[in-house]
mmCIF file of C-alpha atoms in Angstrom:
data_model
loop_
_atom_site.group_PDB
_atom_site.id
_atom_site.type_symbol
_atom_site.label_atom_id
_atom_site.label_comp_id
_atom_site.label_asym_id
_atom_site.label_seq_id
_atom_site.Cartn_x
_atom_site.Cartn_y
_atom_site.Cartn_z
ATOM 1 C CA MET A 26 35.450 8.199 44.443
ATOM 2 C CA ALA A 27 35.224 4.328 44.100
ATOM 3 C CA LYS A 28 34.142 2.846 40.612
ATOM 4 C CA THR A 29 31.507 0.396 40.528
ATOM 5 C CA ASN A 30 31.669 -2.664 38.231
ATOM 6 C CA SER A 31 28.090 -2.846 37.161
ATOM 7 C CA VAL A 32 27.337 -4.608 34.198
ATOM 8 C CA ARG A 33 24.852 -3.020 31.746
ATOM 9 C CA LYS A 34 22.539 -4.989 29.956
ATOM 10 C CA PRO A 35 22.472 -4.346 26.156
ATOM 11 C CA ARG A 36 19.278 -2.681 24.844
ATOM 12 C CA GLU A 37 17.247 -4.612 22.253
ATOM 13 C CA ALA A 38 17.107 -3.541 18.882
ATOM 14 C CA SER A 39 13.868 -1.814 17.822
ATOM 15 C CA ARG A 40 12.322 -2.194 14.285
ATOM 16 C CA LEU A 41 12.568 0.895 12.349
ATOM 17 C CA ALA A 42 8.953 0.427 11.310
ATOM 18 C CA ASP A 43 7.962 0.815 14.927
ATOM 19 C CA LEU A 44 10.052 3.735 15.333
ATOM 20 C CA VAL A 45 8.682 5.584 12.393
ATOM 21 C CA SER A 46 5.171 4.697 13.294
ATOM 22 C CA LYS A 47 5.556 6.098 16.748
ATOM 23 C CA ALA A 48 6.984 9.311 15.388
ATOM 24 C CA MET A 49 4.264 9.813 12.677
ATOM 25 C CA THR A 50 1.203 8.499 14.549
ATOM 26 C CA PRO A 51 0.639 12.212 16.209
ATOM 27 C CA ALA A 52 1.123 13.984 12.967
ATOM 28 C CA CYS A 53 -1.313 11.443 11.443
ATOM 29 C CA ARG A 54 -3.926 11.957 14.086
ATOM 30 C CA LYS A 55 -3.853 15.760 13.593
ATOM 31 C CA ARG A 56 -4.981 14.987 10.026
ATOM 32 C CA GLY A 57 -7.788 12.704 11.231
ATOM 33 C CA PHE A 58 -5.976 9.238 10.565
ATOM 34 C CA ALA A 59 -5.890 6.890 13.331
ATOM 35 C CA SER A 60 -2.468 5.662 12.662
ATOM 36 C CA VAL A 61 0.053 5.899 9.696
ATOM 37 C CA ASP A 62 -1.146 2.383 8.265
ATOM 38 C CA ILE A 63 -3.306 4.081 5.472
ATOM 39 C CA ILE A 64 -0.576 6.397 4.360
ATOM 40 C CA ALA A 65 2.048 3.673 4.399
ATOM 41 C CA SER A 66 -0.044 1.236 2.397
ATOM 42 C CA TRP A 67 -1.621 3.879 0.064
ATOM 43 C CA ALA A 68 -0.156 2.395 -3.156
ATOM 44 C CA ASP A 69 -1.257 -1.144 -2.192
ATOM 45 C CA ILE A 70 -4.778 -0.068 -1.202
ATOM 46 C CA VAL A 71 -5.484 1.961 -4.299
ATOM 47 C CA GLY A 72 -3.566 0.150 -6.839
ATOM 48 C CA GLU A 73 -0.820 1.049 -9.484
ATOM 49 C CA ARG A 74 -2.907 3.559 -11.371
ATOM 50 C CA TYR A 75 -3.380 5.968 -8.391
ATOM 51 C CA GLY A 76 -0.754 4.952 -5.970
ATOM 52 C CA THR A 77 1.958 7.607 -6.976
ATOM 53 C CA ARG A 78 -0.555 9.913 -8.533
ATOM 54 C CA VAL A 79 -2.821 10.528 -5.598
ATOM 55 C CA GLN A 80 -1.951 11.290 -1.969
ATOM 56 C CA PRO A 81 -4.243 11.193 0.929
ATOM 57 C CA ASP A 82 -4.284 14.480 2.680
ATOM 58 C CA ARG A 83 -6.607 13.948 5.760
ATOM 59 C CA LEU A 84 -9.905 12.466 7.061
ATOM 60 C CA ILE A 85 -12.635 14.625 7.953
ATOM 61 C CA TRP A 86 -14.980 12.912 10.573
ATOM 62 C CA PRO A 87 -18.689 14.252 11.129
ATOM 63 C CA ARG A 88 -19.591 15.254 14.248
ATOM 64 C CA GLN A 89 -21.257 12.647 16.358
ATOM 65 C CA THR A 90 -24.949 13.865 16.853
ATOM 66 C CA ASP A 91 -26.205 11.330 19.363
ATOM 67 C CA LEU A 92 -23.670 11.280 22.201
ATOM 68 C CA SER A 93 -25.975 9.553 24.671
ATOM 69 C CA ASP A 94 -26.147 6.451 22.770
ATOM 70 C CA PRO A 95 -22.345 4.866 22.640
ATOM 71 C CA ASP A 96 -23.696 2.140 20.341
ATOM 72 C CA SER A 97 -24.871 4.297 17.574
ATOM 73 C CA PRO A 98 -23.101 3.571 14.224
ATOM 74 C CA ARG A 99 -20.464 6.207 13.516
ATOM 75 C CA GLN A 100 -20.930 8.090 10.306
ATOM 76 C CA PRO A 101 -18.342 7.575 7.483
ATOM 77 C CA ALA A 102 -15.688 10.152 7.130
ATOM 78 C CA THR A 103 -14.699 12.173 4.057
ATOM 79 C CA LEU A 104 -11.299 11.354 2.684
ATOM 80 C CA VAL A 105 -9.461 14.473 1.088
ATOM 81 C CA VAL A 106 -6.911 13.637 -1.407
ATOM 82 C CA HIS A 107 -4.956 15.803 -3.857
ATOM 83 C CA THR A 108 -3.753 14.967 -7.283
ATOM 84 C CA ASP A 109 -3.409 16.525 -10.676
ATOM 85 C CA GLY A 110 -6.333 17.538 -13.076
ATOM 86 C CA ALA A 111 -6.269 14.623 -15.252
ATOM 87 C CA THR A 112 -5.854 11.973 -12.520
ATOM 88 C CA ALA A 113 -8.761 13.933 -10.786
ATOM 89 C CA LEU A 114 -10.947 13.035 -13.774
ATOM 90 C CA MET A 115 -9.941 9.514 -13.585
ATOM 91 C CA LEU A 116 -10.382 9.216 -9.852
ATOM 92 C CA SER A 117 -13.796 10.773 -10.080
ATOM 93 C CA HIS A 118 -14.796 8.044 -12.578
ATOM 94 C CA ASP A 119 -13.164 5.102 -10.439
ATOM 95 C CA ASN A 120 -14.485 6.839 -7.224
ATOM 96 C CA GLY A 121 -16.648 3.627 -5.981
ATOM 97 C CA GLN A 122 -13.871 1.299 -6.769
ATOM 98 C CA VAL A 123 -11.316 3.284 -4.826
ATOM 99 C CA LEU A 124 -13.930 3.690 -1.941
ATOM 100 C CA GLU A 125 -14.453 -0.028 -1.877
ATOM 101 C CA ARG A 126 -10.747 -0.699 -1.831
ATOM 102 C CA ILE A 127 -10.247 1.713 1.175
ATOM 103 C CA ASN A 128 -13.136 0.558 3.222
ATOM 104 C CA SER A 129 -12.030 -3.142 2.673
ATOM 105 C CA PHE A 130 -8.522 -1.974 4.130
ATOM 106 C CA TYR A 131 -10.358 -0.799 7.068
ATOM 107 C CA GLY A 132 -12.665 -3.713 7.467
ATOM 108 C CA TRP A 133 -15.679 -1.384 7.784
ATOM 109 C CA ALA A 134 -17.431 1.528 5.920
ATOM 110 C CA ALA A 135 -15.037 4.070 7.411
ATOM 111 C CA ILE A 136 -14.969 6.282 4.150
ATOM 112 C CA GLY A 137 -18.378 7.750 2.764
ATOM 113 C CA ARG A 138 -16.818 9.975 0.166
ATOM 114 C CA ILE A 139 -13.491 11.242 -1.559
ATOM 115 C CA LYS A 140 -12.984 14.888 -1.862
ATOM 116 C CA ILE A 141 -10.440 15.580 -4.695
ATOM 117 C CA LEU A 142 -8.381 18.817 -4.431
ATOM 118 C CA GLN A 143 -6.230 19.618 -7.453
ATOM 119 C CA LYS A 144 -2.751 20.076 -6.150
ATOM 120 C CA PRO A 145 0.845 19.060 -7.367
ATOM 121 C CA VAL A 146 1.689 15.570 -6.030
ATOM 122 C CA SER A 147 5.482 14.752 -5.044
ATOM 123 C CA ARG A 148 6.250 11.540 -7.023
ATOM 124 C CA LYS A 149 8.585 9.277 -5.605
ATOM 125 C CA GLN A 150 11.084 7.688 -8.139
ATOM 126 C CA THR A 151 10.280 4.006 -8.760
ATOM 127 C CA GLU A 152 13.356 1.646 -9.220
ATOM 128 C CA THR A 153 13.406 0.080 -12.745
ATOM 129 C CA PRO A 154 13.629 -3.732 -12.177
ATOM 130 C CA ARG A 155 16.930 -4.936 -13.499
ATOM 131 C CA LYS A 156 16.949 -6.904 -16.641
ATOM 132 C CA LEU A 157 17.027 -10.795 -16.010
ATOM 133 C CA ARG A 158 19.159 -13.160 -17.954
ATOM 134 C CA SER A 159 17.815 -15.572 -20.572
ATOM 135 C CA LEU A 160 17.428 -19.187 -19.684
ATOM 136 C CA THR A 161 19.648 -21.817 -20.938
ATOM 137 C CA ARG A 162 18.381 -24.586 -23.150
ATOM 138 C CA SER A 163 18.317 -27.155 -20.339
ATOM 139 C CA GLU A 164 16.721 -24.689 -17.859
ATOM 140 C CA GLN A 165 13.935 -23.936 -20.583
ATOM 141 C CA GLU A 166 13.507 -27.820 -21.245
ATOM 142 C CA LYS A 167 13.363 -28.578 -17.459
ATOM 143 C CA LEU A 168 10.735 -25.593 -16.957
ATOM 144 C CA ASP A 169 8.577 -26.911 -19.937
ATOM 145 C CA ALA A 170 8.554 -30.408 -18.702
ATOM 146 C CA SER A 171 7.435 -29.320 -15.081
ATOM 147 C CA ILE A 172 4.285 -27.420 -16.525
ATOM 148 C CA GLU A 173 3.615 -29.917 -19.299
ATOM 149 C CA GLY A 174 0.410 -31.313 -17.385
ATOM 150 C CA VAL A 175 -1.269 -27.735 -17.119
ATOM 151 C CA GLU A 176 -4.318 -27.869 -19.425
ATOM 152 C CA ASN A 177 -5.263 -24.183 -19.158
ATOM 153 C CA ASP A 178 -3.212 -22.065 -21.626
ATOM 154 C CA ARG A 179 -3.316 -18.788 -19.645
ATOM 155 C CA LEU A 180 -2.265 -20.502 -16.373
ATOM 156 C CA ARG A 181 0.460 -22.474 -18.336
ATOM 157 C CA GLU A 182 1.785 -19.270 -19.893
ATOM 158 C CA ALA A 183 1.768 -17.359 -16.418
ATOM 159 C CA LEU A 184 3.469 -20.389 -14.647
ATOM 160 C CA LYS A 185 6.110 -20.476 -17.481
ATOM 161 C CA LYS A 186 6.777 -16.707 -17.132
ATOM 162 C CA LEU A 187 6.908 -16.983 -13.306
ATOM 163 C CA GLY A 188 9.182 -19.857 -13.384
ATOM 164 C CA ALA A 189 11.481 -18.174 -15.847
ATOM 165 C CA GLN A 190 11.716 -15.253 -13.628
ATOM 166 C CA VAL A 191 12.459 -17.533 -10.536
ATOM 167 C CA ILE A 192 14.986 -19.708 -12.486
ATOM 168 C CA ALA A 193 16.799 -16.519 -13.819
ATOM 169 C CA LYS A 194 16.736 -14.695 -10.402
ATOM 170 C CA ASN A 195 18.183 -17.569 -8.381
ATOM 171 C CA THR A 196 21.000 -18.824 -10.329
ATOM 172 C CA ASP A 197 22.728 -15.597 -11.077
#
């Protein structure tokens, strides 16, 4: 048998997010989600209060009644979520705001209501941010001088806090 000296082209590396998305999308579609996007971005969509306490379970889309008209508007879905009892009470109170956030993520009124099931939620352990060092006197003076012209007190304090964190983080 003769050996051939063929040169293999190296495969391009794939992003992990693309691979996970391809693997997760069929499972998400079974649960009514068009893609993994809402699940992956859940904490950013609903905010800090509900990001770890509430988990989206599935979307229930109503049956299309008028199939002859393809331009008829699609009826909004019901989002089924699960959470613990105390959070369910808070979520039912903030239902309108959460619906608005979810629909703004989709870009249209995709969700009409949220159905809350009381089930245990597996919480992810969040990393505690490491303690930043204190600024030196010269760094503090330089920061104060750079925000001296800001007239709004709240804005000045926010900029001072942000500047201190940036300086402490970048000069370690």
